[in-house]
């Protein structure tokens, strides 16, 4: 079983890019894999259809059916608990688990992308860490390498441990092509405390470029999938 829950130290940290690159890496290894975004906020409309932007991003790697790609879809770009309240919808993590179980019966690997970080509220009583715990899968933390990341990454790591979650490791995104001394030291310091599973170089306008096979291959080469699978 190769299921993973991808979380981040913050919003816009690169979770969707990393999820998409893991998606491609698993495909290239012959694994039957499916990305799953249980709760998507910040959706946009195409005609009368509400589109999940993260799912549209995954489709740059490979087309997937929109059915069950998300479970809850909201237009406001805010935390899930607020988006649900604004839509008069109670987000039930048990129903998310049912969709996850259905997907896992048809795929070797489900890549579950959370919304924001582990402490982001889903409703008034559950957060993303509670969802990851319910699904009972290891988590991958996506983080930046720049100033402040030691605090943010270790806070996420220790919060995950306090919730009884297994942390497979951390993947750094938006890493400078020529790493600064600060980036090098931050990565080194964190690697002494948890596995570093990859350092993805920064690519400007990556949302426009990831469909390019050569760029996708170059970026996936910076992931240590064998090291990741040792934790699964």
PDB file of C-alpha atoms in Angstrom:
ATOM      1  CA  UNK A   1       0.000   0.000   0.000  1.00  0.00           C
ATOM      2  CA  UNK A   2       1.472   3.333  -1.115  1.00  0.00           C
ATOM      3  CA  UNK A   3      -1.145   5.792   0.124  1.00  0.00           C
ATOM      4  CA  UNK A   4       0.098   9.198   1.313  1.00  0.00           C
ATOM      5  CA  UNK A   5      -1.333  12.351   2.828  1.00  0.00           C
ATOM      6  CA  UNK A   6       0.430  15.462   1.537  1.00  0.00           C
ATOM      7  CA  UNK A   7       0.339  18.439   3.874  1.00  0.00           C
ATOM      8  CA  UNK A   8       2.243  21.703   4.074  1.00  0.00           C
ATOM      9  CA  UNK A   9       3.777  24.137   6.490  1.00  0.00           C
ATOM     10  CA  UNK A  10       1.568  26.876   5.029  1.00  0.00           C
ATOM     11  CA  UNK A  11      -0.812  27.632   2.197  1.00  0.00           C
ATOM     12  CA  UNK A  12       0.741  28.142  -1.261  1.00  0.00           C
ATOM     13  CA  UNK A  13       3.848  26.268  -0.165  1.00  0.00           C
ATOM     14  CA  UNK A  14       3.821  23.915  -3.161  1.00  0.00           C
ATOM     15  CA  UNK A  15       1.644  20.969  -2.074  1.00  0.00           C
ATOM     16  CA  UNK A  16      -0.141  20.726  -5.409  1.00  0.00           C
ATOM     17  CA  UNK A  17       3.112  20.799  -7.376  1.00  0.00           C
ATOM     18  CA  UNK A  18       4.610  18.109  -5.143  1.00  0.00           C
ATOM     19  CA  UNK A  19       1.442  15.995  -5.327  1.00  0.00           C
ATOM     20  CA  UNK A  20       1.535  16.258  -9.122  1.00  0.00           C
ATOM     21  CA  UNK A  21       5.213  15.274  -9.239  1.00  0.00           C
ATOM     22  CA  UNK A  22       4.595  12.304  -6.939  1.00  0.00           C
ATOM     23  CA  UNK A  23       1.707  11.384  -9.247  1.00  0.00           C
ATOM     24  CA  UNK A  24       4.078  11.343 -12.227  1.00  0.00           C
ATOM     25  CA  UNK A  25       6.833   9.509 -10.348  1.00  0.00           C
ATOM     26  CA  UNK A  26       4.455   6.757  -9.275  1.00  0.00           C
ATOM     27  CA  UNK A  27       3.055   6.440 -12.814  1.00  0.00           C
ATOM     28  CA  UNK A  28       6.593   6.139 -14.181  1.00  0.00           C
ATOM     29  CA  UNK A  29       7.252   3.339 -11.676  1.00  0.00           C
ATOM     30  CA  UNK A  30       4.215   1.457 -12.964  1.00  0.00           C
ATOM     31  CA  UNK A  31       2.085   2.135  -9.884  1.00  0.00           C
ATOM     32  CA  UNK A  32      -1.652   2.514 -10.425  1.00  0.00           C
ATOM     33  CA  UNK A  33      -2.093   5.855  -8.672  1.00  0.00           C
ATOM     34  CA  UNK A  34      -4.786   8.482  -8.197  1.00  0.00           C
ATOM     35  CA  UNK A  35      -4.551  11.958  -6.634  1.00  0.00           C
ATOM     36  CA  UNK A  36      -7.436  12.935  -4.353  1.00  0.00           C
ATOM     37  CA  UNK A  37      -8.237  16.425  -3.040  1.00  0.00           C
ATOM     38  CA  UNK A  38     -10.875  15.771  -0.356  1.00  0.00           C
ATOM     39  CA  UNK A  39     -11.666  19.438   0.272  1.00  0.00           C
ATOM     40  CA  UNK A  40     -11.061  22.106  -2.344  1.00  0.00           C
ATOM     41  CA  UNK A  41     -11.704  25.774  -1.680  1.00  0.00           C
ATOM     42  CA  UNK A  42     -11.029  28.555  -4.169  1.00  0.00           C
ATOM     43  CA  UNK A  43     -12.829  26.770  -7.005  1.00  0.00           C
ATOM     44  CA  UNK A  44     -13.699  28.702 -10.161  1.00  0.00           C
ATOM     45  CA  UNK A  45     -16.485  28.476 -12.707  1.00  0.00           C
ATOM     46  CA  UNK A  46     -16.334  27.442 -16.337  1.00  0.00           C
ATOM     47  CA  UNK A  47     -19.836  28.116 -17.546  1.00  0.00           C
ATOM     48  CA  UNK A  48     -22.069  26.461 -14.968  1.00  0.00           C
ATOM     49  CA  UNK A  49     -19.396  24.002 -13.832  1.00  0.00           C
ATOM     50  CA  UNK A  50     -17.349  24.537 -10.685  1.00  0.00           C
ATOM     51  CA  UNK A  51     -13.720  23.563 -11.322  1.00  0.00           C
ATOM     52  CA  UNK A  52     -11.246  22.381  -8.682  1.00  0.00           C
ATOM     53  CA  UNK A  53      -7.969  24.176  -9.533  1.00  0.00           C
ATOM     54  CA  UNK A  54      -5.776  21.540  -7.888  1.00  0.00           C
ATOM     55  CA  UNK A  55      -7.435  18.761  -9.886  1.00  0.00           C
ATOM     56  CA  UNK A  56      -6.885  20.802 -13.053  1.00  0.00           C
ATOM     57  CA  UNK A  57      -3.211  20.948 -12.050  1.00  0.00           C
ATOM     58  CA  UNK A  58      -2.998  17.154 -11.622  1.00  0.00           C
ATOM     59  CA  UNK A  59      -4.442  16.807 -15.113  1.00  0.00           C
ATOM     60  CA  UNK A  60      -1.327  18.460 -16.519  1.00  0.00           C
ATOM     61  CA  UNK A  61       0.380  15.167 -15.660  1.00  0.00           C
ATOM     62  CA  UNK A  62      -2.417  12.829 -16.727  1.00  0.00           C
ATOM     63  CA  UNK A  63      -6.117  13.255 -17.335  1.00  0.00           C
ATOM     64  CA  UNK A  64      -8.217  11.906 -14.483  1.00  0.00           C
ATOM     65  CA  UNK A  65     -11.972  11.796 -14.104  1.00  0.00           C
ATOM     66  CA  UNK A  66     -13.390  14.648 -12.071  1.00  0.00           C
ATOM     67  CA  UNK A  67     -15.725  12.204 -10.358  1.00  0.00           C
ATOM     68  CA  UNK A  68     -14.383  11.569  -6.843  1.00  0.00           C
ATOM     69  CA  UNK A  69     -11.340  13.756  -7.530  1.00  0.00           C
ATOM     70  CA  UNK A  70     -12.748  15.962  -4.785  1.00  0.00           C
ATOM     71  CA  UNK A  71     -15.379  15.302  -2.134  1.00  0.00           C
ATOM     72  CA  UNK A  72     -16.215  18.861  -1.064  1.00  0.00           C
ATOM     73  CA  UNK A  73     -15.852  21.750  -3.514  1.00  0.00           C
ATOM     74  CA  UNK A  74     -16.297  25.403  -2.529  1.00  0.00           C
ATOM     75  CA  UNK A  75     -15.850  28.645  -4.428  1.00  0.00           C
ATOM     76  CA  UNK A  76     -14.650  30.963  -1.618  1.00  0.00           C
ATOM     77  CA  UNK A  77     -10.873  30.893  -1.159  1.00  0.00           C
ATOM     78  CA  UNK A  78     -10.801  30.449   2.612  1.00  0.00           C
ATOM     79  CA  UNK A  79     -10.367  27.749   5.238  1.00  0.00           C
ATOM     80  CA  UNK A  80     -12.622  24.698   4.832  1.00  0.00           C
ATOM     81  CA  UNK A  81     -14.574  25.291   8.030  1.00  0.00           C
ATOM     82  CA  UNK A  82     -15.516  28.804   6.894  1.00  0.00           C
ATOM     83  CA  UNK A  83     -16.241  27.761   3.304  1.00  0.00           C
ATOM     84  CA  UNK A  84     -18.514  25.019   4.620  1.00  0.00           C
ATOM     85  CA  UNK A  85     -20.300  27.422   6.935  1.00  0.00           C
ATOM     86  CA  UNK A  86     -20.825  29.935   4.116  1.00  0.00           C
ATOM     87  CA  UNK A  87     -22.338  27.163   1.986  1.00  0.00           C
ATOM     88  CA  UNK A  88     -24.454  25.808   4.870  1.00  0.00           C
ATOM     89  CA  UNK A  89     -22.579  22.524   4.471  1.00  0.00           C
ATOM     90  CA  UNK A  90     -21.182  20.435   7.313  1.00  0.00           C
ATOM     91  CA  UNK A  91     -17.924  18.839   6.207  1.00  0.00           C
ATOM     92  CA  UNK A  92     -18.000  15.279   7.497  1.00  0.00           C
ATOM     93  CA  UNK A  93     -14.633  13.526   7.568  1.00  0.00           C
ATOM     94  CA  UNK A  94     -16.319  10.124   7.803  1.00  0.00           C
ATOM     95  CA  UNK A  95     -17.889  10.627   4.366  1.00  0.00           C
ATOM     96  CA  UNK A  96     -14.478  11.652   3.028  1.00  0.00           C
ATOM     97  CA  UNK A  97     -13.136   8.354   4.337  1.00  0.00           C
ATOM     98  CA  UNK A  98     -15.853   6.466   2.440  1.00  0.00           C
ATOM     99  CA  UNK A  99     -14.768   8.079  -0.826  1.00  0.00           C
ATOM    100  CA  UNK A 100     -11.118   7.346  -0.014  1.00  0.00           C
ATOM    101  CA  UNK A 101     -11.911   3.686   0.698  1.00  0.00           C
ATOM    102  CA  UNK A 102     -13.811   3.394  -2.592  1.00  0.00           C
ATOM    103  CA  UNK A 103     -10.878   4.873  -4.504  1.00  0.00           C
ATOM    104  CA  UNK A 104      -8.337   2.687  -2.716  1.00  0.00           C
ATOM    105  CA  UNK A 105     -10.155  -0.421  -3.924  1.00  0.00           C
ATOM    106  CA  UNK A 106      -9.280   0.514  -7.506  1.00  0.00           C
ATOM    107  CA  UNK A 107      -5.803   2.014  -7.115  1.00  0.00           C
ATOM    108  CA  UNK A 108      -2.540   0.854  -5.560  1.00  0.00           C
ATOM    109  CA  UNK A 109      -1.815   4.357  -4.358  1.00  0.00           C
ATOM    110  CA  UNK A 110      -3.965   7.323  -3.361  1.00  0.00           C
ATOM    111  CA  UNK A 111      -2.186  10.664  -3.000  1.00  0.00           C
ATOM    112  CA  UNK A 112      -4.376  12.701  -0.664  1.00  0.00           C
ATOM    113  CA  UNK A 113      -3.675  16.423  -0.748  1.00  0.00           C
ATOM    114  CA  UNK A 114      -4.797  18.357   2.293  1.00  0.00           C
ATOM    115  CA  UNK A 115      -5.873  21.993   2.396  1.00  0.00           C
ATOM    116  CA  UNK A 116      -3.249  24.232   3.983  1.00  0.00           C
ATOM    117  CA  UNK A 117      -1.483  22.758   7.002  1.00  0.00           C
ATOM    118  CA  UNK A 118      -2.355  20.109   9.576  1.00  0.00           C
ATOM    119  CA  UNK A 119      -4.015  22.528  11.998  1.00  0.00           C
ATOM    120  CA  UNK A 120      -6.357  24.005   9.374  1.00  0.00           C
ATOM    121  CA  UNK A 121      -9.920  23.518  10.665  1.00  0.00           C
ATOM    122  CA  UNK A 122     -12.270  21.345   8.630  1.00  0.00           C
ATOM    123  CA  UNK A 123     -15.243  21.999  10.886  1.00  0.00           C
ATOM    124  CA  UNK A 124     -15.678  23.159  14.475  1.00  0.00           C
ATOM    125  CA  UNK A 125     -14.244  19.936  15.916  1.00  0.00           C
ATOM    126  CA  UNK A 126     -11.808  18.445  13.366  1.00  0.00           C
ATOM    127  CA  UNK A 127      -8.724  19.639  11.533  1.00  0.00           C
ATOM    128  CA  UNK A 128      -6.565  18.256   8.723  1.00  0.00           C
ATOM    129  CA  UNK A 129      -4.522  16.204  11.183  1.00  0.00           C
ATOM    130  CA  UNK A 130      -7.716  14.491  12.343  1.00  0.00           C
ATOM    131  CA  UNK A 131      -8.545  13.629   8.742  1.00  0.00           C
ATOM    132  CA  UNK A 132      -5.058  12.198   8.147  1.00  0.00           C
ATOM    133  CA  UNK A 133      -5.385  10.171  11.351  1.00  0.00           C
ATOM    134  CA  UNK A 134      -8.791   8.837  10.296  1.00  0.00           C
ATOM    135  CA  UNK A 135      -7.441   7.769   6.904  1.00  0.00           C
ATOM    136  CA  UNK A 136      -4.474   6.135   8.663  1.00  0.00           C
ATOM    137  CA  UNK A 137      -1.800   6.938   6.092  1.00  0.00           C
ATOM    138  CA  UNK A 138       1.726   8.375   6.426  1.00  0.00           C
ATOM    139  CA  UNK A 139       2.124  12.071   5.783  1.00  0.00           C
ATOM    140  CA  UNK A 140       4.588  13.985   3.648  1.00  0.00           C
ATOM    141  CA  UNK A 141       5.279  17.570   4.700  1.00  0.00           C
ATOM    142  CA  UNK A 142       5.879  20.110   1.942  1.00  0.00           C
ATOM    143  CA  UNK A 143       8.005  23.051   3.041  1.00  0.00           C
ATOM    144  CA  UNK A 144      10.049  25.950   1.719  1.00  0.00           C
ATOM    145  CA  UNK A 145      13.814  26.104   2.291  1.00  0.00           C
ATOM    146  CA  UNK A 146      14.034  29.803   3.101  1.00  0.00           C
ATOM    147  CA  UNK A 147      14.229  31.833   6.309  1.00  0.00           C
ATOM    148  CA  UNK A 148      11.653  30.747   8.888  1.00  0.00           C
ATOM    149  CA  UNK A 149      11.282  27.216   7.601  1.00  0.00           C
ATOM    150  CA  UNK A 150      12.954  25.517  10.576  1.00  0.00           C
ATOM    151  CA  UNK A 151      10.270  26.803  12.915  1.00  0.00           C
ATOM    152  CA  UNK A 152       7.383  26.118  10.519  1.00  0.00           C
ATOM    153  CA  UNK A 153       8.594  22.653   9.528  1.00  0.00           C
ATOM    154  CA  UNK A 154       9.378  21.464  13.043  1.00  0.00           C
ATOM    155  CA  UNK A 155       6.074  22.831  14.346  1.00  0.00           C
ATOM    156  CA  UNK A 156       4.283  20.787  11.693  1.00  0.00           C
ATOM    157  CA  UNK A 157       6.405  17.724  12.480  1.00  0.00           C
ATOM    158  CA  UNK A 158       5.818  17.913  16.231  1.00  0.00           C
ATOM    159  CA  UNK A 159       2.094  18.600  15.797  1.00  0.00           C
ATOM    160  CA  UNK A 160       1.860  15.531  13.557  1.00  0.00           C
ATOM    161  CA  UNK A 161       3.599  13.443  16.207  1.00  0.00           C
ATOM    162  CA  UNK A 162       1.276  14.784  18.914  1.00  0.00           C
ATOM    163  CA  UNK A 163      -1.658  13.571  16.816  1.00  0.00           C
ATOM    164  CA  UNK A 164      -0.135  10.113  16.421  1.00  0.00           C
ATOM    165  CA  UNK A 165       0.655  10.546  12.731  1.00  0.00           C
ATOM    166  CA  UNK A 166       3.502   8.795  10.938  1.00  0.00           C
ATOM    167  CA  UNK A 167       5.695  11.310   9.125  1.00  0.00           C
ATOM    168  CA  UNK A 168       7.371   9.789   6.072  1.00  0.00           C
ATOM    169  CA  UNK A 169       9.473  12.899   5.587  1.00  0.00           C
ATOM    170  CA  UNK A 170       9.651  16.381   4.123  1.00  0.00           C
ATOM    171  CA  UNK A 171       9.915  17.604   0.541  1.00  0.00           C
ATOM    172  CA  UNK A 172      11.235  21.101  -0.047  1.00  0.00           C
ATOM    173  CA  UNK A 173       9.737  23.094  -2.903  1.00  0.00           C
ATOM    174  CA  UNK A 174      10.796  26.353  -4.527  1.00  0.00           C
ATOM    175  CA  UNK A 175      14.477  25.649  -3.850  1.00  0.00           C
ATOM    176  CA  UNK A 176      16.915  28.071  -5.508  1.00  0.00           C
ATOM    177  CA  UNK A 177      18.883  26.637  -8.428  1.00  0.00           C
ATOM    178  CA  UNK A 178      21.976  27.986  -6.709  1.00  0.00           C
ATOM    179  CA  UNK A 179      21.173  27.345  -3.062  1.00  0.00           C
ATOM    180  CA  UNK A 180      21.939  30.081  -0.582  1.00  0.00           C
ATOM    181  CA  UNK A 181      23.849  29.351   2.607  1.00  0.00           C
ATOM    182  CA  UNK A 182      20.581  29.790   4.523  1.00  0.00           C
ATOM    183  CA  UNK A 183      18.802  27.214   2.359  1.00  0.00           C
ATOM    184  CA  UNK A 184      21.653  24.727   2.707  1.00  0.00           C
ATOM    185  CA  UNK A 185      21.729  25.107   6.486  1.00  0.00           C
ATOM    186  CA  UNK A 186      17.944  24.913   6.864  1.00  0.00           C
ATOM    187  CA  UNK A 187      17.788  21.710   4.831  1.00  0.00           C
ATOM    188  CA  UNK A 188      20.724  20.206   6.743  1.00  0.00           C
ATOM    189  CA  UNK A 189      19.251  21.104  10.137  1.00  0.00           C
ATOM    190  CA  UNK A 190      15.840  19.645   9.312  1.00  0.00           C
ATOM    191  CA  UNK A 191      17.325  16.501   7.731  1.00  0.00           C
ATOM    192  CA  UNK A 192      18.929  15.660  11.080  1.00  0.00           C
ATOM    193  CA  UNK A 193      15.415  15.420  12.525  1.00  0.00           C
ATOM    194  CA  UNK A 194      13.374  13.820   9.742  1.00  0.00           C
ATOM    195  CA  UNK A 195      13.981  12.293   6.303  1.00  0.00           C
ATOM    196  CA  UNK A 196      14.314  14.736   3.418  1.00  0.00           C
ATOM    197  CA  UNK A 197      12.619  13.096   0.439  1.00  0.00           C
ATOM    198  CA  UNK A 198      13.403  15.706  -2.176  1.00  0.00           C
ATOM    199  CA  UNK A 199      14.317  19.292  -2.994  1.00  0.00           C
ATOM    200  CA  UNK A 200      12.322  20.620  -5.947  1.00  0.00           C
ATOM    201  CA  UNK A 201      13.953  23.519  -7.816  1.00  0.00           C
ATOM    202  CA  UNK A 202      11.982  26.713  -8.221  1.00  0.00           C
ATOM    203  CA  UNK A 203      10.376  27.048 -11.656  1.00  0.00           C
ATOM    204  CA  UNK A 204       8.718  30.324 -12.555  1.00  0.00           C
ATOM    205  CA  UNK A 205       5.157  29.963 -13.867  1.00  0.00           C
ATOM    206  CA  UNK A 206       5.241  26.240 -13.171  1.00  0.00           C
ATOM    207  CA  UNK A 207       1.478  26.048 -13.623  1.00  0.00           C
ATOM    208  CA  UNK A 208       2.057  26.805 -17.312  1.00  0.00           C
ATOM    209  CA  UNK A 209       5.086  24.541 -17.722  1.00  0.00           C
ATOM    210  CA  UNK A 210       4.390  21.302 -15.860  1.00  0.00           C
ATOM    211  CA  UNK A 211       2.603  19.758 -18.841  1.00  0.00           C
ATOM    212  CA  UNK A 212       5.983  19.780 -20.615  1.00  0.00           C
ATOM    213  CA  UNK A 213       7.291  16.219 -20.263  1.00  0.00           C
ATOM    214  CA  UNK A 214      10.925  17.326 -20.115  1.00  0.00           C
ATOM    215  CA  UNK A 215      10.287  19.783 -17.286  1.00  0.00           C
ATOM    216  CA  UNK A 216       8.222  17.238 -15.373  1.00  0.00           C
ATOM    217  CA  UNK A 217      10.977  14.634 -15.742  1.00  0.00           C
ATOM    218  CA  UNK A 218      13.642  17.091 -14.630  1.00  0.00           C
ATOM    219  CA  UNK A 219      11.681  17.946 -11.489  1.00  0.00           C
ATOM    220  CA  UNK A 220      10.752  14.376 -10.560  1.00  0.00           C
ATOM    221  CA  UNK A 221      14.454  13.502 -10.701  1.00  0.00           C
ATOM    222  CA  UNK A 222      14.804  15.582  -7.531  1.00  0.00           C
ATOM    223  CA  UNK A 223      12.459  13.256  -5.607  1.00  0.00           C
ATOM    224  CA  UNK A 224      13.842  10.243  -3.754  1.00  0.00           C
ATOM    225  CA  UNK A 225      10.963   7.855  -4.394  1.00  0.00           C
ATOM    226  CA  UNK A 226      12.909   4.793  -3.234  1.00  0.00           C
ATOM    227  CA  UNK A 227      13.593   6.462   0.112  1.00  0.00           C
ATOM    228  CA  UNK A 228       9.919   7.419   0.354  1.00  0.00           C
ATOM    229  CA  UNK A 229       8.739   3.893  -0.381  1.00  0.00           C
ATOM    230  CA  UNK A 230      10.942   2.563   2.415  1.00  0.00           C
ATOM    231  CA  UNK A 231       8.614   4.392   4.802  1.00  0.00           C
ATOM    232  CA  UNK A 232       5.436   2.899   3.315  1.00  0.00           C
TER     233      UNK A 232
END
